[in-house]
């Protein structure tokens, strides 16, 4: 299994190209199941989760062609992928595939809308909490579907003539359930109004792509989304939005190590709350043409308290990285996780680097230390793993991060991007 070796202590300087967002690419790819025409997605990141979903979509009958990567001068590249699903070959999403990645469960929406039935295994994914599917079940039931759990699978069946538009308000904000309702309601009969919808930029990106495919959607990005069902959707060409979590991760790395980095191909407006927290911690962040410039001061990090919340609040997917930054703050900070009940796996690993963190329920108290020292570490989820990488960049000596396959799920060419900015980071394949 691959490991990543980091020798900490170098400031980061240069340009880091930001990839297309994993969490936008996944639902956009799934939307290809809604049409028999070709959906073309540009800026699709090359990540383990994306490759896994390509296999799953292939299983459902999607014909996929990937256009070679285009290298740009700043080291970035983008992939364009064409998806054509003339007919759905299989309405079952099996356990072996769905258990690897929670987002693949979302195929339930398009399969049900287009074929009137779906049999989808209950999902797996990162070990960050129980992550039930009750909101998906309730939402699709509101559209008239019959949902039944049987042998680890959900059997879903639309009423005769297809799903029926309805008013449904989520009792809790869910990104995935909002994606699924958007896709399902786009092909339902009549109008659907989703209340307490997720407002994440990735939801807006999916809605924009569906609109380009002929869907009638208003209100994406607000808590109330209205969808007027249409009888069919067509193909479209859509560019995946930049990855705000990758953006925030590298911004926090620079805030921690010091240096001057331009994050290219991203937008400051995608992560206002996180940028505000990074600024309060003492880094200078500004919007520049086609990106964000960040100047970090390394040793003068101020303590900042954060609480994770649905968008536009502080993202749970940046919580571990921010905690990494706070381990070197000059004072005490608090990080409260409200989205997932078990998303503190990085705490004991950061402690191995010398961090002083105590947990009290869903809040971590971090007492900043003047230096971290490299150590062997590992993590059991994607964002926790990358928090160890950025802490390792700021630590003295060598940090060895194992279980790198978590990083490969969500960070494209991580070692290369960091190395180009002066970090000492290498992948070791055993
Ligand atoms: C998406 O997961 C992201 N994944 C996650 O990123 C992200 O952490 C999360 O949204 C929150 O922002 C993708 O986009 C692929 P939710 P999702 O449904 O949709 C509970 C990463 O690292 N809930 O918004 O699965 C759930 O347990 C990943 O890239 C129910 O109770 O998250 C959680 O507590 C990790 N019942 C809360 O809602 C349900 O039926 C929010 O989860 C569904 C969710």
Coordinates of C-alpha atoms in Angstrom, one line a residue, residues 151-394:
X151 CA -31.7 -7.9 2.2
X152 CA -29.5 -4.8 2.4
X153 CA -31.1 -3.3 -0.6
X154 CA -33.7 -0.6 -1.2
X155 CA -36.4 -1.6 -3.7
X156 CA -38.0 1.5 -5.2
X157 CA -41.0 1.5 -7.5
X158 CA -42.6 4.6 -9.1
X159 CA -46.4 4.7 -9.5
X160 CA -48.0 3.7 -12.8
X161 CA -47.2 6.5 -15.2
X162 CA -44.1 7.7 -13.2
X163 CA -43.2 9.9 -10.2
X164 CA -45.6 12.6 -9.3
X165 CA -44.5 16.1 -8.3
X166 CA -45.1 17.1 -4.7
X167 CA -44.2 19.5 -1.9
X168 CA -41.6 18.0 0.5
X169 CA -39.6 19.7 3.2
X170 CA -36.5 17.9 4.5
X171 CA -36.4 17.7 8.3
X172 CA -32.7 18.1 8.1
X173 CA -30.4 19.5 5.3
X174 CA -28.8 16.8 3.2
X175 CA -26.7 17.4 0.1
X176 CA -27.1 13.9 -1.3
X177 CA -30.9 13.8 -0.8
X178 CA -31.2 17.2 -2.4
X179 CA -29.3 16.0 -5.4
X180 CA -31.5 12.9 -5.7
X181 CA -34.7 14.9 -5.4
X182 CA -33.6 17.3 -8.1
X183 CA -32.8 14.5 -10.5
X184 CA -36.0 12.5 -9.7
X185 CA -38.4 15.5 -9.8
X186 CA -37.0 16.7 -13.1
X187 CA -38.7 13.8 -14.8
X188 CA -41.8 13.7 -12.5
X189 CA -45.3 14.7 -13.6
X190 CA -46.2 18.1 -12.3
X191 CA -44.4 20.5 -9.9
X192 CA -42.2 19.6 -7.0
X193 CA -41.2 22.1 -4.3
X194 CA -38.3 21.1 -2.0
X195 CA -38.1 22.9 1.3
X196 CA -35.0 23.0 3.5
X197 CA -32.9 22.1 0.5
X198 CA -29.1 22.0 0.7
X199 CA -27.6 25.3 -0.7
X200 CA -24.1 24.0 -1.5
X201 CA -22.5 25.2 -4.7
X202 CA -22.5 21.6 -5.9
X203 CA -26.3 21.6 -5.7
X204 CA -26.3 24.7 -7.9
X205 CA -23.9 23.1 -10.3
X206 CA -26.1 20.1 -10.7
X207 CA -29.2 22.3 -11.1
X208 CA -27.4 24.3 -13.8
X209 CA -26.5 21.2 -15.7
X210 CA -30.0 19.8 -15.4
X211 CA -31.4 23.1 -16.7
X212 CA -28.9 22.9 -19.7
X213 CA -30.4 19.4 -20.3
X214 CA -33.9 20.9 -20.4
X215 CA -35.1 20.7 -16.8
X216 CA -37.2 23.5 -15.3
X217 CA -35.6 24.4 -12.0
X218 CA -35.7 27.6 -10.0
X219 CA -34.3 28.5 -6.6
X220 CA -31.2 26.3 -6.5
X221 CA -28.8 27.9 -4.0
X222 CA -31.7 28.9 -1.8
X223 CA -33.6 26.7 0.7
X224 CA -36.6 26.3 -1.6
X225 CA -36.2 24.7 -5.0
X226 CA -39.0 24.4 -7.4
X227 CA -38.9 21.8 -10.2
X228 CA -41.5 21.6 -12.9
X229 CA -41.3 18.1 -14.3
X230 CA -40.6 17.5 -18.0
X231 CA -41.2 14.3 -20.0
X232 CA -37.6 13.9 -21.2
X233 CA -34.2 15.5 -20.9
X234 CA -31.6 16.0 -23.6
X235 CA -27.8 16.0 -23.7
X236 CA -25.7 19.0 -22.7
X237 CA -22.2 20.2 -22.2
X238 CA -21.2 21.4 -18.8
X239 CA -18.0 22.3 -16.9
X240 CA -17.6 21.0 -13.4
X241 CA -17.1 23.8 -10.9
X242 CA -13.8 24.2 -9.1
X243 CA -13.2 22.2 -5.9
X244 CA -13.8 24.5 -2.9
X245 CA -12.6 21.9 -0.5
X246 CA -9.3 21.4 -2.3
X247 CA -9.1 25.2 -2.5
X248 CA -9.6 25.6 1.2
X249 CA -7.2 22.8 2.0
X250 CA -4.3 24.3 0.1
X251 CA -5.1 27.8 1.5
X252 CA -4.9 26.3 5.0
X253 CA -1.6 24.6 4.2
X254 CA -0.1 28.0 3.1
X255 CA -1.5 29.7 6.2
X256 CA 0.3 27.0 8.2
X257 CA 3.7 26.8 6.5
X258 CA 3.9 30.4 5.4
X259 CA 4.6 31.4 1.8
X260 CA 2.8 33.0 -1.1
X261 CA 0.7 30.8 -3.4
X262 CA -1.9 31.4 -6.1
X263 CA -4.7 28.9 -6.2
X264 CA -5.5 29.0 -9.9
X265 CA -8.8 28.2 -11.6
X266 CA -10.9 28.6 -8.4
X267 CA -13.3 31.2 -7.0
X268 CA -13.2 32.9 -3.6
X269 CA -17.0 33.2 -3.5
X270 CA -17.3 29.4 -3.2
X271 CA -15.9 29.4 0.3
X272 CA -16.5 32.7 2.0
X273 CA -16.9 31.3 5.5
X274 CA -13.7 29.3 5.4
X275 CA -11.8 32.2 3.8
X276 CA -13.0 34.5 6.6
X277 CA -11.7 32.0 9.2
X278 CA -8.3 31.7 7.4
X279 CA -8.1 35.5 7.4
X280 CA -8.9 35.7 11.1
X281 CA -6.1 33.2 11.7
X282 CA -3.7 35.8 10.2
X283 CA -3.2 34.8 6.5
X284 CA -3.8 37.3 3.8
X285 CA -6.3 36.1 1.2
X286 CA -7.3 38.0 -1.9
X287 CA -9.2 37.4 -5.2
X288 CA -6.9 37.6 -8.2
X289 CA -7.6 37.1 -11.9
X290 CA -8.7 33.4 -12.3
X291 CA -8.1 32.5 -8.7
X292 CA -7.1 33.3 -5.1
X293 CA -3.8 34.5 -3.7
X294 CA -2.8 33.5 -0.2
X295 CA 0.1 34.8 1.9
X296 CA 0.8 32.9 5.0
X297 CA 2.9 33.9 8.0
X298 CA 3.5 30.5 9.5
X299 CA 4.6 31.3 13.0
X300 CA 2.0 33.9 13.7
X301 CA -1.2 32.0 13.6
X302 CA -4.1 33.3 15.6
X303 CA -6.6 31.0 17.4
X304 CA -10.1 31.0 15.8
X305 CA -13.2 29.1 16.9
X306 CA -15.3 27.4 14.2
X307 CA -18.5 25.4 14.0
X308 CA -19.3 23.3 11.0
X309 CA -22.7 23.9 9.4
X310 CA -24.5 23.3 6.1
X311 CA -23.5 25.8 3.4
X312 CA -23.0 28.7 3.6
X313 CA -21.6 27.8 7.1
X314 CA -18.1 26.4 7.7
X315 CA -17.8 23.1 5.7
X316 CA -17.4 19.9 7.6
X317 CA -15.1 18.8 4.8
X318 CA -12.6 21.5 5.9
X319 CA -12.9 20.9 9.6
X320 CA -9.9 18.5 10.0
X321 CA -7.7 20.7 7.9
X322 CA -8.6 23.8 10.0
X323 CA -7.9 21.9 13.2
X324 CA -4.5 21.1 11.7
X325 CA -3.9 24.8 11.3
X326 CA -5.1 25.6 14.8
X327 CA -2.6 23.1 16.3
X328 CA 0.1 25.8 15.7
X329 CA -2.0 28.8 16.8
X330 CA -0.8 31.1 19.5
X331 CA -3.6 30.3 22.0
X332 CA -6.6 28.1 22.5
X333 CA -9.3 27.5 19.8
X334 CA -12.4 25.3 19.6
X335 CA -13.7 23.3 16.7
X336 CA -17.3 22.0 16.8
X337 CA -18.5 19.4 14.4
X338 CA -22.3 19.5 13.9
X339 CA -22.8 17.5 10.7
X340 CA -21.2 14.1 11.4
X341 CA -21.0 12.5 14.8
X342 CA -17.7 10.7 14.3
X343 CA -15.5 13.1 12.4
X344 CA -12.6 13.5 14.8
X345 CA -10.4 10.6 13.8
X346 CA -7.6 13.0 13.0
X347 CA -7.4 14.1 16.6
X348 CA -5.3 11.2 17.9
X349 CA -3.1 11.3 14.8
X350 CA -2.4 15.0 15.1
X351 CA -1.5 14.3 18.7
X352 CA 1.2 12.0 17.4
X353 CA 2.8 15.1 15.8
X354 CA 2.7 16.9 19.1
X355 CA -0.7 18.6 19.0
X356 CA -2.6 19.3 22.2
X357 CA -6.2 18.5 21.6
X358 CA -8.9 17.4 24.0
X359 CA -12.4 16.3 23.0
X360 CA -15.6 17.1 24.8
X361 CA -18.5 15.6 22.8
X362 CA -18.7 17.3 19.5
X363 CA -16.2 20.0 20.4
X364 CA -12.4 19.8 20.3
X365 CA -10.3 22.2 22.3
X366 CA -7.0 22.9 20.7
X367 CA -4.1 24.4 22.6
X368 CA -1.7 25.7 20.0
X369 CA 1.9 24.5 20.3
X370 CA 5.0 26.3 19.0
X371 CA 6.2 23.4 17.0
X372 CA 5.0 20.0 15.7
X373 CA 7.4 17.1 15.1
X374 CA 7.1 14.6 12.3
X375 CA 5.8 11.0 13.0
X376 CA 4.2 8.1 11.3
X377 CA 0.5 8.7 11.1
X378 CA -2.6 7.3 9.3
X379 CA -6.2 8.2 8.9
X380 CA -9.4 6.5 8.1
X381 CA -11.1 9.2 6.0
X382 CA -10.2 11.5 3.2
X383 CA -10.3 14.9 4.9
X384 CA -8.6 13.6 8.0
X385 CA -5.8 12.2 5.9
X386 CA -5.1 15.5 4.2
X387 CA -5.1 17.3 7.5
X388 CA -2.2 15.1 8.5
X389 CA -0.4 16.0 5.2
X390 CA -0.7 19.8 5.9
X391 CA 0.3 19.3 9.5
X392 CA 3.3 17.3 8.3
X393 CA 4.3 20.1 6.0
X394 CA 4.5 22.4 9.0

